[in-house]
XYZ file of C-alpha atoms in Angstrom:
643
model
C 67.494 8.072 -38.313
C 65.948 6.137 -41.508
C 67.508 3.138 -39.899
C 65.092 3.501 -36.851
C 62.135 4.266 -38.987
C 62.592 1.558 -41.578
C 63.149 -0.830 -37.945
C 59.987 0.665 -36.895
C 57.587 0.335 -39.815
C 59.043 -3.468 -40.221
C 57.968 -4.392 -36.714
C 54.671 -2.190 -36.923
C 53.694 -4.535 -40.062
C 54.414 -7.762 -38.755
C 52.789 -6.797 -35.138
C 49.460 -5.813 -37.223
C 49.935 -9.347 -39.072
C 50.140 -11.661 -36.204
C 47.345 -10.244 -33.982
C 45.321 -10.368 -37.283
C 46.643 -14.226 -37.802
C 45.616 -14.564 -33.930
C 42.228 -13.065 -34.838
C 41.353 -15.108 -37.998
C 42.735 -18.592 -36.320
C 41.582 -18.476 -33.173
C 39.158 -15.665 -32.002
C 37.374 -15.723 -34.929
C 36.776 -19.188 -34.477
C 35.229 -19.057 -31.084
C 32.440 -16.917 -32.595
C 32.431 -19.449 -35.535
C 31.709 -22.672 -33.048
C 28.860 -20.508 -31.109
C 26.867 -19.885 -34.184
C 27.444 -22.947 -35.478
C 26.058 -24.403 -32.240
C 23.418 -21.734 -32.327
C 22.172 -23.399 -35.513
C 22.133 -27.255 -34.415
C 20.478 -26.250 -30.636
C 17.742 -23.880 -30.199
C 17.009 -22.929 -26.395
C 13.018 -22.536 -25.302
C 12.032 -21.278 -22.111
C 9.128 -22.656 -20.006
C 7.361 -19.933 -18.218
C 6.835 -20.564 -14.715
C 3.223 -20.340 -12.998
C 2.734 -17.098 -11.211
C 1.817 -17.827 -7.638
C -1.181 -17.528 -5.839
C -2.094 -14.944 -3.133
C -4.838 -16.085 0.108
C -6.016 -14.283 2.811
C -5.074 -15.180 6.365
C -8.348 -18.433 6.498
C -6.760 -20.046 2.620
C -9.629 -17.543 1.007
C -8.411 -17.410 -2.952
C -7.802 -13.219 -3.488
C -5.508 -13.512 -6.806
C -5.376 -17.258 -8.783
C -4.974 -18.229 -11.770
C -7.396 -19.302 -14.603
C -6.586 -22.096 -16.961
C -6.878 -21.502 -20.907
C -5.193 -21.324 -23.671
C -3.005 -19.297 -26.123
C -2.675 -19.113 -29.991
C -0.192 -18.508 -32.455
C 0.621 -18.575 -35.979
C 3.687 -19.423 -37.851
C 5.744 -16.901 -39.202
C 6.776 -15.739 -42.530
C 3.183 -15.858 -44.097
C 2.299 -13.082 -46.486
C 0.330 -9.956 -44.901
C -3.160 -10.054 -46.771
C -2.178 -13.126 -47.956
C -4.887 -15.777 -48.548
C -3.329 -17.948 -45.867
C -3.262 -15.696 -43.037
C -6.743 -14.629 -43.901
C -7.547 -18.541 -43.750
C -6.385 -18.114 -40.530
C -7.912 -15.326 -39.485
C -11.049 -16.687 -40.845
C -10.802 -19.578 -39.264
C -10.276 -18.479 -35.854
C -12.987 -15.636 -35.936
C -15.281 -18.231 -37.086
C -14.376 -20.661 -34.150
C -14.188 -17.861 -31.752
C -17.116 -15.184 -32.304
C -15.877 -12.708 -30.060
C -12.212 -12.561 -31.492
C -11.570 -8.924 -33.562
C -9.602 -10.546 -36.356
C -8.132 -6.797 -37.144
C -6.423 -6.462 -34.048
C -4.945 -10.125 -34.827
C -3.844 -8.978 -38.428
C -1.956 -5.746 -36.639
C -0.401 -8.360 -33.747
C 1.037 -11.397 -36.296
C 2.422 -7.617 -39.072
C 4.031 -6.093 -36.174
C 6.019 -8.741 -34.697
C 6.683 -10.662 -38.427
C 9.950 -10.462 -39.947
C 12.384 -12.166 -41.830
C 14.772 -12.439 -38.989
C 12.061 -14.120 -36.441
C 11.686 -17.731 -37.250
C 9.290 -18.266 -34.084
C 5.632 -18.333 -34.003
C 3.913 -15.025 -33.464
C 1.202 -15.182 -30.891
C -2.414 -13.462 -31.966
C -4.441 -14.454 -29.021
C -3.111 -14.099 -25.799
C -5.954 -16.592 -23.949
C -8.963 -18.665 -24.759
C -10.807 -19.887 -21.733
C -10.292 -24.032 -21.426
C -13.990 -24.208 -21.833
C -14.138 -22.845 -25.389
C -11.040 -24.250 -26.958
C -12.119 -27.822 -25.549
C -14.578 -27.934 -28.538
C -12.647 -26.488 -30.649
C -8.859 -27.785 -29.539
C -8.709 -30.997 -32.011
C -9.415 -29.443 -35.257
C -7.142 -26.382 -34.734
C -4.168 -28.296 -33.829
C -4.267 -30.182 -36.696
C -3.472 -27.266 -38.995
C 0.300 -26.535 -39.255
C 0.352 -23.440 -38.844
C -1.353 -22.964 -35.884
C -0.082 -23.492 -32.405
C -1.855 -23.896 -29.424
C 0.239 -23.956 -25.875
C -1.310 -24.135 -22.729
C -1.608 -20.549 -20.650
C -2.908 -18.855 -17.703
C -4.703 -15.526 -16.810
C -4.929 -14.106 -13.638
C -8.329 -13.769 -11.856
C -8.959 -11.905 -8.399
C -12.259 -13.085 -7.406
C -12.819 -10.200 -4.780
C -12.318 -7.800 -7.052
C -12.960 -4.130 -5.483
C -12.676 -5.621 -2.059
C -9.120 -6.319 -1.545
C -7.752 -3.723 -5.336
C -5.667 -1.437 -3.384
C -4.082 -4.463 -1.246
C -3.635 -6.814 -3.907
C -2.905 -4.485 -7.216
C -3.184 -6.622 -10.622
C -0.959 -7.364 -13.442
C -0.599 -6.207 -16.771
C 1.272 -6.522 -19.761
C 5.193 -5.657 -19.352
C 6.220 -2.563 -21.300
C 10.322 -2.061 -23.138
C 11.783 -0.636 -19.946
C 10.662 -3.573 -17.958
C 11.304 -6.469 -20.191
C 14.732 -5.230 -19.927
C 15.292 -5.401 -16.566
C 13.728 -8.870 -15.896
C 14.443 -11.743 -18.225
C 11.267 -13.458 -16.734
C 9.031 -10.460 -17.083
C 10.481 -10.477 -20.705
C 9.860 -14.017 -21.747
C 6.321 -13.999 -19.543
C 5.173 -10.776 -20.861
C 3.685 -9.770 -17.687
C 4.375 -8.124 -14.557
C 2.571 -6.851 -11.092
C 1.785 -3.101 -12.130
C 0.808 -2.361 -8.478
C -0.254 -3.436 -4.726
C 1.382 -6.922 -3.848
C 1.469 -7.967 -7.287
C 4.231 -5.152 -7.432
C 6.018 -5.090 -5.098
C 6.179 -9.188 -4.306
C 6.526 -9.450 -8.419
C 9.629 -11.251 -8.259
C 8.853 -13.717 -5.548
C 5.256 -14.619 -7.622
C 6.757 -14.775 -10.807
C 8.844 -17.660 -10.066
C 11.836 -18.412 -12.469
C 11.900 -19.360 -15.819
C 12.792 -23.224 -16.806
C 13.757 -23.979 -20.475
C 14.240 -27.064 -23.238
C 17.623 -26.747 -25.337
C 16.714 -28.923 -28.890
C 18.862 -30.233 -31.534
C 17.279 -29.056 -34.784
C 17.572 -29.268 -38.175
C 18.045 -26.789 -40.432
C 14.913 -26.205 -40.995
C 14.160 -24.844 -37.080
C 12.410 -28.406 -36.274
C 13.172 -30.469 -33.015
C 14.690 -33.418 -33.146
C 15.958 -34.235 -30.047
C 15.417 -32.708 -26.402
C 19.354 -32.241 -24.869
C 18.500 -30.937 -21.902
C 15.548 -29.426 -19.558
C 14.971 -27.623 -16.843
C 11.865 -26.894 -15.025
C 10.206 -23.741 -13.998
C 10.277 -22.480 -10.496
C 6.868 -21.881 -9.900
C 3.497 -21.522 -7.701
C 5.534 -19.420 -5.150
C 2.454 -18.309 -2.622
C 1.826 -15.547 -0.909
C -0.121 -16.167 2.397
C -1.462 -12.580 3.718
C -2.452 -11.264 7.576
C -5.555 -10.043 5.754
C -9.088 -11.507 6.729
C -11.201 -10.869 3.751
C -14.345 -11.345 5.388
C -13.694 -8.025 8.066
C -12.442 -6.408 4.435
C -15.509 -7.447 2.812
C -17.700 -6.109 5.749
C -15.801 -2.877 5.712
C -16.262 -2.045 2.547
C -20.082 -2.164 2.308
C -20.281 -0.290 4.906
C -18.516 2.248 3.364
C -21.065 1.895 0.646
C -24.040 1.819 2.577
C -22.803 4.966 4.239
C -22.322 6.802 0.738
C -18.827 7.677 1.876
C -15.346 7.977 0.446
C -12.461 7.331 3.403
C -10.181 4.298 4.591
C -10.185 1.784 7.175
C -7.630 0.277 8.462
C -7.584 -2.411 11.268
C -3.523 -3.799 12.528
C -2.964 -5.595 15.296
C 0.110 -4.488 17.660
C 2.914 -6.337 16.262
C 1.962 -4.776 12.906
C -0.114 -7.492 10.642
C -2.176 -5.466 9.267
C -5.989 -7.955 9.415
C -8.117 -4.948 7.117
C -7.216 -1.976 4.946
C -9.861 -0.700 3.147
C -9.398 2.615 0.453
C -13.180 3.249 -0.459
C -14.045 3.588 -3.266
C -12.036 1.078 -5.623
C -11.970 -0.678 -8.728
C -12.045 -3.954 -10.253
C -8.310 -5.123 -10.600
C -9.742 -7.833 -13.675
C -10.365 -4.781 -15.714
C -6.540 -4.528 -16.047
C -5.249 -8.179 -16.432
C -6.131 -7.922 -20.378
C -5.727 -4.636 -21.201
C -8.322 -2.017 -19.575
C -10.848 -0.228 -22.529
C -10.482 3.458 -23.140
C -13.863 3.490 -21.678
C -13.674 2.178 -18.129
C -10.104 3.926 -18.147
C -11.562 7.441 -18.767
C -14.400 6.527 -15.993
C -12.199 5.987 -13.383
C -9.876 9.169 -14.082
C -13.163 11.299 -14.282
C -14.505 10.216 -10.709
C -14.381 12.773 -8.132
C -14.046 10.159 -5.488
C -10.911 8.763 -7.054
C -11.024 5.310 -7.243
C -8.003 4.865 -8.542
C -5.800 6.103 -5.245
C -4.285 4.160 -2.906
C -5.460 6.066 0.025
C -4.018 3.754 2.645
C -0.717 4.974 1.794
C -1.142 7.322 -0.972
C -3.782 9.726 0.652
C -2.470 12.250 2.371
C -4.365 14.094 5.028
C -4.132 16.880 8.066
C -4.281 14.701 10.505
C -6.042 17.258 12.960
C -6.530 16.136 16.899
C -5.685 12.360 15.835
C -2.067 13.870 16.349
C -2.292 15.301 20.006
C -1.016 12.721 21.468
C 1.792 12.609 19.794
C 2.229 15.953 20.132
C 1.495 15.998 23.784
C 4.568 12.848 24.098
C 6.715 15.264 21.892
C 6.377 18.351 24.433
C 7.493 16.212 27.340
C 10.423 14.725 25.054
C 11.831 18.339 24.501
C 10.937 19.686 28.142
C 10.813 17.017 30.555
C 7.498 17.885 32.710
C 5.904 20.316 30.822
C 2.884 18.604 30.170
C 2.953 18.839 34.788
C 1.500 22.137 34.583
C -2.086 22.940 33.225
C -3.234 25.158 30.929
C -6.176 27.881 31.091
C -8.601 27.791 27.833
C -10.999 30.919 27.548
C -11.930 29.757 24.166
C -8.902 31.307 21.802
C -5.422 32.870 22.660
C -3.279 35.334 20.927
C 0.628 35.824 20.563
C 2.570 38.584 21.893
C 0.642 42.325 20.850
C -0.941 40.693 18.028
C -4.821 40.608 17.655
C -5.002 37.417 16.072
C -7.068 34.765 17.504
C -5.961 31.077 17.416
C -9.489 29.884 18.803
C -9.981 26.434 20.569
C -13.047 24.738 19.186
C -14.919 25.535 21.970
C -16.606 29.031 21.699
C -16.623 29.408 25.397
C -13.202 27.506 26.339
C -12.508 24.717 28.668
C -11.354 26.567 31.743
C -8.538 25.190 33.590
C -7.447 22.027 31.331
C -4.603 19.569 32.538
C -3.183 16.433 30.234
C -6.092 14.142 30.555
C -8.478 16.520 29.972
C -6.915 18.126 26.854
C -7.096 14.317 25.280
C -10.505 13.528 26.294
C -12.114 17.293 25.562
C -9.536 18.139 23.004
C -9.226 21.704 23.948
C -6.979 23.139 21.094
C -5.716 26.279 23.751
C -3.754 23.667 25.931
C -1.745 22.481 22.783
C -0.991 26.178 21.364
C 0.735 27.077 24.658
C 2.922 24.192 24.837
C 3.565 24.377 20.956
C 5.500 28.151 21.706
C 7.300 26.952 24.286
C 8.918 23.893 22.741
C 8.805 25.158 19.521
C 8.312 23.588 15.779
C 12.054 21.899 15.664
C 11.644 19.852 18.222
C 8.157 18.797 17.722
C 8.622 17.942 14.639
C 12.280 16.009 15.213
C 9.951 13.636 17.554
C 6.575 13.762 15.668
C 8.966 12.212 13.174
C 10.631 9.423 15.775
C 7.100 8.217 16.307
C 6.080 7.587 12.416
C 4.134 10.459 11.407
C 5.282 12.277 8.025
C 7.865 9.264 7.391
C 7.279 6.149 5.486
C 6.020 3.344 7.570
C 7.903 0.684 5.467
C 4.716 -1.488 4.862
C 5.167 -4.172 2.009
C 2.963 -1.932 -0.830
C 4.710 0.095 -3.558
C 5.343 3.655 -4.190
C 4.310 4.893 -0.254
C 4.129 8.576 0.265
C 6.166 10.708 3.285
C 3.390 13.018 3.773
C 4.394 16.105 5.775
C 5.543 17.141 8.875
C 7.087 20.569 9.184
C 9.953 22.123 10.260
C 12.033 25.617 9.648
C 14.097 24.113 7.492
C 11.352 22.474 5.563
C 9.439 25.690 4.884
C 12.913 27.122 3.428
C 13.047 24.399 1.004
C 9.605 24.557 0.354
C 8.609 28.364 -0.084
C 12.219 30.365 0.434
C 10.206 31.610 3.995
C 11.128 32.177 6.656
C 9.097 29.944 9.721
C 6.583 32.272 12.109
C 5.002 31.299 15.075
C 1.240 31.284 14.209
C 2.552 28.629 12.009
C 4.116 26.322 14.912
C 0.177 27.124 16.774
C -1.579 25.680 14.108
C 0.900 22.748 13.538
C -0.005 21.565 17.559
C -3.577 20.713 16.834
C -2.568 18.775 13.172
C -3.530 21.639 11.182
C -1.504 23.948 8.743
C 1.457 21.916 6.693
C 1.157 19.159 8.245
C -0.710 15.781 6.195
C -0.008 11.951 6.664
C -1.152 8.924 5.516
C -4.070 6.804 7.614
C -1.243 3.714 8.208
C 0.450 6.301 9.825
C -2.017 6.987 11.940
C -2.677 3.319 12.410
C 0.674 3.043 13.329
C 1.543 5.907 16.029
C -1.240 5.025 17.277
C -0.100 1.142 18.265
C 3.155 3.127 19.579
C 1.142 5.008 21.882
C -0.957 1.816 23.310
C 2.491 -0.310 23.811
C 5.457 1.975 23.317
C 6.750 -0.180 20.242
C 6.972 1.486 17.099
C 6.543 -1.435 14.572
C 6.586 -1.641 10.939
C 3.089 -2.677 9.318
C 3.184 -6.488 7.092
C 0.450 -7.562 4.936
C 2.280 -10.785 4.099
C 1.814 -13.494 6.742
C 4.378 -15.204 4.752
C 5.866 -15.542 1.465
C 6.930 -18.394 -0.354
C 6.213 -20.606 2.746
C 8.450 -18.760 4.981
C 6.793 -16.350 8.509
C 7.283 -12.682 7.787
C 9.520 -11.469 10.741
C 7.803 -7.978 12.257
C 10.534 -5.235 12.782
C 9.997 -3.489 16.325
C 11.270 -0.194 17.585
C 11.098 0.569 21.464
C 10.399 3.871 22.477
C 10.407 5.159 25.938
C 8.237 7.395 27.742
C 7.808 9.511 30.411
C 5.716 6.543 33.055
C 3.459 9.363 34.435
C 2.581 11.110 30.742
C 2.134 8.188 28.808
C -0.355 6.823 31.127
C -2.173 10.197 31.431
C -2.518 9.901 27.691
C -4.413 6.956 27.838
C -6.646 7.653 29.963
C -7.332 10.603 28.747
C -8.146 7.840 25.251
C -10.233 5.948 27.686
C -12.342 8.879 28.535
C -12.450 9.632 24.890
C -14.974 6.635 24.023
C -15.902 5.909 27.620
C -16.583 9.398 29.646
C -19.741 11.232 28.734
C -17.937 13.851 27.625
C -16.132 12.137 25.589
C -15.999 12.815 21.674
C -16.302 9.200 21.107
C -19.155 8.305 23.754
C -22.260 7.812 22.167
C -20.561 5.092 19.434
C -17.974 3.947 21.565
C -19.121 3.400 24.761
C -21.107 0.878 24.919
C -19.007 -2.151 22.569
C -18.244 -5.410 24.265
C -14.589 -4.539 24.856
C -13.147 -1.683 26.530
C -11.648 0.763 23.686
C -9.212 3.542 23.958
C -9.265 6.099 21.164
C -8.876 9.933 19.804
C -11.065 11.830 17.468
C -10.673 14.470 14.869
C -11.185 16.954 12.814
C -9.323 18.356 10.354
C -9.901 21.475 8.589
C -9.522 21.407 4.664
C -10.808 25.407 4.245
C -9.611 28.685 6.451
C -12.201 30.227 9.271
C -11.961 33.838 9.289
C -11.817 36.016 12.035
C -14.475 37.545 11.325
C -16.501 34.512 12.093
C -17.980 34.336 15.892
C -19.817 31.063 15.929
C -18.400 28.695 13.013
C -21.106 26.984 10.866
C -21.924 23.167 11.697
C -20.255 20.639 8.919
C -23.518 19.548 7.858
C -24.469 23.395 6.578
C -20.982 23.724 4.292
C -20.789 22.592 0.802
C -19.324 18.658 0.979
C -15.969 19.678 -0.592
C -15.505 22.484 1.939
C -15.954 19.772 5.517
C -13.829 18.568 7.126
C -12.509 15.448 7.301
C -13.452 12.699 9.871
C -10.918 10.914 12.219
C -10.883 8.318 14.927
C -7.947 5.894 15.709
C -8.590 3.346 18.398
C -7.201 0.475 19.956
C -8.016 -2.217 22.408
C -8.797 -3.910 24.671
C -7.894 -0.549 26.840
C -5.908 -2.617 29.316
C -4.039 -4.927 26.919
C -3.920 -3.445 23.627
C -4.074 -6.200 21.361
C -5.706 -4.235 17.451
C -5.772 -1.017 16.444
C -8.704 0.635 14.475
C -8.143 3.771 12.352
C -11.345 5.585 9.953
C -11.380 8.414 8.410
C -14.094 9.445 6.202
C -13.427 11.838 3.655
C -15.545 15.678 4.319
C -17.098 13.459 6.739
C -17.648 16.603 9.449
C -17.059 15.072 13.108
C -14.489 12.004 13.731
C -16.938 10.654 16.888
C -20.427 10.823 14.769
C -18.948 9.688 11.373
C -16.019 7.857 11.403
C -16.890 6.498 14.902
C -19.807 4.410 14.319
C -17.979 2.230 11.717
C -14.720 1.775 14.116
C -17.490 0.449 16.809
C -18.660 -1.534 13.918
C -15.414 -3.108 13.575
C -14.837 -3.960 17.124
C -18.408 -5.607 16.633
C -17.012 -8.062 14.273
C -13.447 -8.670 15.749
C -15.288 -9.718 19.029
C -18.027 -11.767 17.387
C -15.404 -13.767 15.135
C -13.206 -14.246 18.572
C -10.187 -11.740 17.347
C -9.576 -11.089 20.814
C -9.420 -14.782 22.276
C -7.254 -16.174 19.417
C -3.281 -16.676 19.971
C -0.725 -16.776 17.886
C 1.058 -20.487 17.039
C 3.931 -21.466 18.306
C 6.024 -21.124 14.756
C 4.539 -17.768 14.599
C 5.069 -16.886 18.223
C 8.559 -17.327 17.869
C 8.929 -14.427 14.965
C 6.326 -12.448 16.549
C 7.799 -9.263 18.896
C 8.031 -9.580 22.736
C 5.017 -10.417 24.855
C 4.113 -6.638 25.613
C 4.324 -5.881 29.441
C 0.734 -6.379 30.619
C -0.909 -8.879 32.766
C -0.357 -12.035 31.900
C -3.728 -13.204 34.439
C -7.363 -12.895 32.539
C -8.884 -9.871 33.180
C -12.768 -8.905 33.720
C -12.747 -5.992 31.387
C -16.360 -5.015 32.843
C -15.206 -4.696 36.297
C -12.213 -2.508 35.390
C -14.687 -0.112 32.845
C -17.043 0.167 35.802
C -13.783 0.984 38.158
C -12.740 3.695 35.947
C -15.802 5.191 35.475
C -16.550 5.826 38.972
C -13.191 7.432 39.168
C -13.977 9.350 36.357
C -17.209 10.946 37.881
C -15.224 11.471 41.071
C -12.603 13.944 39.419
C -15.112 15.535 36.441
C -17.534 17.515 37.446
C -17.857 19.736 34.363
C -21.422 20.472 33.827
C -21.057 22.077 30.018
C -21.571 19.493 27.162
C -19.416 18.754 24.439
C -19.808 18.317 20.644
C -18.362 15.535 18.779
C -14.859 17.005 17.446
């Protein structure tokens, strides 16, 4: 037995002795040859140039301004008398410069491991260092490299869509190497979410140097991969025109304008902000301001608002009741003004005191009698219309190229379980048929249910026309309807804006292209039952109306854009939100939106031709047409509010 240990312990020793051996001759001196190498080459990256971003005419929305940076040499004394030669010398040169915030900069980052110069000032405009460029280069201890800022010269107009940049923080340094050696990144909007095709890649110098860190020979280089564009679907003089209207009106809402295939020509979020607060570093000040505005600036509403998206949704809802029951939406409905379920005393009132009588598919769209809906709703039930509320884009992300997008809401049993640990009641699935209740989406949703409805493609909304020099390819989604129902519901959106009892007429009617559309309101506080005759929006307190919906598109025949407003406690969708949808239309026509065609590059990543005529059509002939048919089959005589 002490044979086999003293065997053991003998080859133990020697085992330990050769991998040591193999350690200190030959891995050792791998490591040995890289830092030696490490000491005669020194690598320096070249930061690429971040690329530009136009609008859909070559308009500039984010460039990038020439200057300059500066840095100082490392290893100087803090409160030395060199460095506060420095400082001295740059606050002289540069008036504005706060030489204490350049002291804290060059302290925090110096150390006696860092043997690169620290920079103080991250950019000096081209025009003020050209005065001043000769003398400070000749000191030694100042460097002075060429940089860029970036600059969005439509500021407000286009801050939602575009975003801005701003300095990187630990977390994402780490997970970029360019973000890391640039020190900036896209923070939100495009900037974000296309950061790493505008940042470009990074190019670099390796040097031979001496041992004293200086050049001496350039081994090898590399350059940046840089300037890579993005070219966007946007026109940024409808987005201009949008947004002062919003102004002029004194209202908070959104805009958006997309044409069928899903290029998305206008999205405005009113009010904004100016992204060029945030490229340096935005004060405590202006930060603060925007945080403490009630109209919150700050929010993406185009996909970050979340709303109720009241009668906008019926038609969905209506396509949804003849996907669960096939021919439901065959049989009318009667409307005395309110209905109740089972031996409860409850009212679910329609908005119309009175009712709507006897009220078949069309008629539901173009009056929007809320009693049609409820009935269906109980006999389809809240599974199923949500399962296909869902299939047509509402409460689901619409994949648009902009960061962060929200769901929104649309319920189910199962969801209220999650949610509250309740159980799912009827009333619930009433309220949920007229866009009310749980439900909330976004306004691209909207936008884009309601291109589904006008073609029967569900496509996926692109602000990008193309990136990097290459066409954005649109993603399309069929969807098949019932022939009859579908085309019911658009009439019934014809009537909407072109009937006289339509909720749309007075703003609609009368626009230079036949439009198809929907109204709505959506209710942000409770009605009691106690209340007979409901106060008008203009007599509640602004926080307590409701908010203002219309989503359009056109022309009625051959849906070519879609138009979606809603306007924030803005009462009515049809006497709000209307007149700046008829607005738009104004301008699309007048800048000839609806005579231009698509290339023939871009026509062959664009979706299918959609199935409509292909011959011109005399859109005043066919409004005239349906009108008379119109007055043939309504004979109504009560008058409608705007809903």
């Amino acid at each position: 037995m002490r044979y086999y240990i003293t065997i053991f312990i003998f080859v133990a020793v020697w085992t330990i002795m050769i991998v040591r051996l193999y350690h200190v001759s030959i891995k050792s001196n791998y490591y040995y040859e890289k830092l030696a190498k490490e000491n005669i080459e020194r690598k320096e990256y070249i930061k690429p140039v971040r690329g530009e971003i136009t609008d859909v005419n070559g308009n500039l929305l984010a460039m990038n301004q020439i200057g300059f940076s500066i840095s100082v040499k490392p290893h100087l004394k803090a409160g030395g008398d060199r460095l506060k030669e420095i400082g001295e010398l740059l606050s002289d040169t540069f008036p504005d410069l706060n030489t204490t915030v350049l002291y804290k900069v060059y302290k925090k980052q110096n150390s006696p491991y860092n043997h690169k110069f620290i920079k103080v000032v991250d950019f000096i405009p081209y025009a003020d260092m050209m005065g001043a460029y000769a003398r400070l280069s000749l000191d030694p201890d100042i460097r002075i490299e060429a940089e860029t800022k970036r600059y969005y010269p439509y500021g407000k107009y286009v801050a939602h869509i575009i975003g801005y940049t701003g300095r990187s923080n630990q977390k994402e340094n780490k997970a970029d190497k360019v973000v890391d050696v640039v020190g900036k990144v896209g923070k939100s909007g495009l900037e974000r979410y296309y950061n790493k095709v505008l940042q470009g890649e990074l190019g670099y110098v390796i040097n031979k140097v001496t041992a004293t860190n200086k050049a001496i020979k350039v081994l090898k280089r590399v350059p940046p991969k840089d300037n890579k564009n993005l070219t966007l679907n946007i026109d940024i003089g409808l987005q201009e025109m949008i947004y002062k209207a919003f102004e002029s009106m004194k209202e908070t809402g959104v805009a958006i304008v997309m044409d069928v295939s899903g290029r998305v020509i206008a999205a405005v979020s009113y009010p904004a902000y100016d992204p060029n607060l945030f490229v340096g570093g935005i004060s405590t000040k202006d930060w603060r301001a925007l945080q403490e505005d009630l109209a919150h600036p700050f929010t993406n509403k185009i996909t970050h608002g979340t709303y109720p998206p009241g009668s906008s949704i019926k038609m969905g809802m209506a396509l949804a009741f003849d996907k669960a029951i096939p021919g439901i939406l065959g049989t009318p409905e009667y409307c005395k003004g309110y209905m109740t379920i089972g031996k409860s005393t409850h009212k679910f009132r329609c908005w119309k005191h009175y009712g709507h009588g006897t009220v078949s598919l069309r008629k539901a769209i173009r009056e929007s009698c809320d009693v049609y809906f409820y009935n269906k709703s109980l006999k389809v039930g809240i599974d199923a219309m949500a399962k296909y509320l869902r299939s047509f884009g509402l409460g689901v992300k619409t994949g648009v190229d902009l960061p962060r997008e929200f769901n929104g809401v649309i319920p189910d049993k199962a969801w209220k379980m999650r949610r509250y640990k309740q159980p799912w009641y009827k009333g619930e699935t009433v309220i949920a048929a007229i866009g009310q209740g749980y439900d909330s989406v976004t306004p691209l949703q909207v936008a884009r249910y309601t291109a589904l409805v006008a073609t029967g493609r569900l496509v996926t909304p692109r602000i990008a026309k193309s990136i990097d020099g290459n066409l954005t390819k649109p993603e399309v989604k069929r969807i098949r309807f019932n022939p009859l129902s579908i085309t019911e519901i658009r009439k019934g959106m014809y009537d909407v804006c072109n009937a006289k009892k339509g909720t749309a007429y007075r703003t609609m009617h009368n626009l230079p292209i036949v439009v198809a559309g929907k109204t709505g309101t959506s209710q942000v506080t409770s009605i009691s039952q106690s209340t007979i005759k409901r106060l008008k929006e203009s007599e509640l307190a602004y926080f307590h109306r409701s908010h203002a919906w219309i989503t359009t598109y056109a022309p009625y025949n051959d849906p070519q854009y879609v138009v979606t407003v809603l306007v924030e406690h803005g009462g009515h969708g049809g006497s709000t939100s209307g007149p700046m949808a008829a607005k738009i239309y104004k301008w699309l026509y007048s800048h000839d939106y609806f005579k231009k065609k698509p290339t023939d590059k871009e026509r062959e990543v664009l979706m299918e031709t959609l199935d409509t005529p292909s011959t011109p059509v005399n859109h005043t002939q066919i409004k005239q047409k349906l009108r008379k048919e119109i007055k043939k089959k309504i004979r109504e005589s009560q008058t409608l509010d705007l809903f």
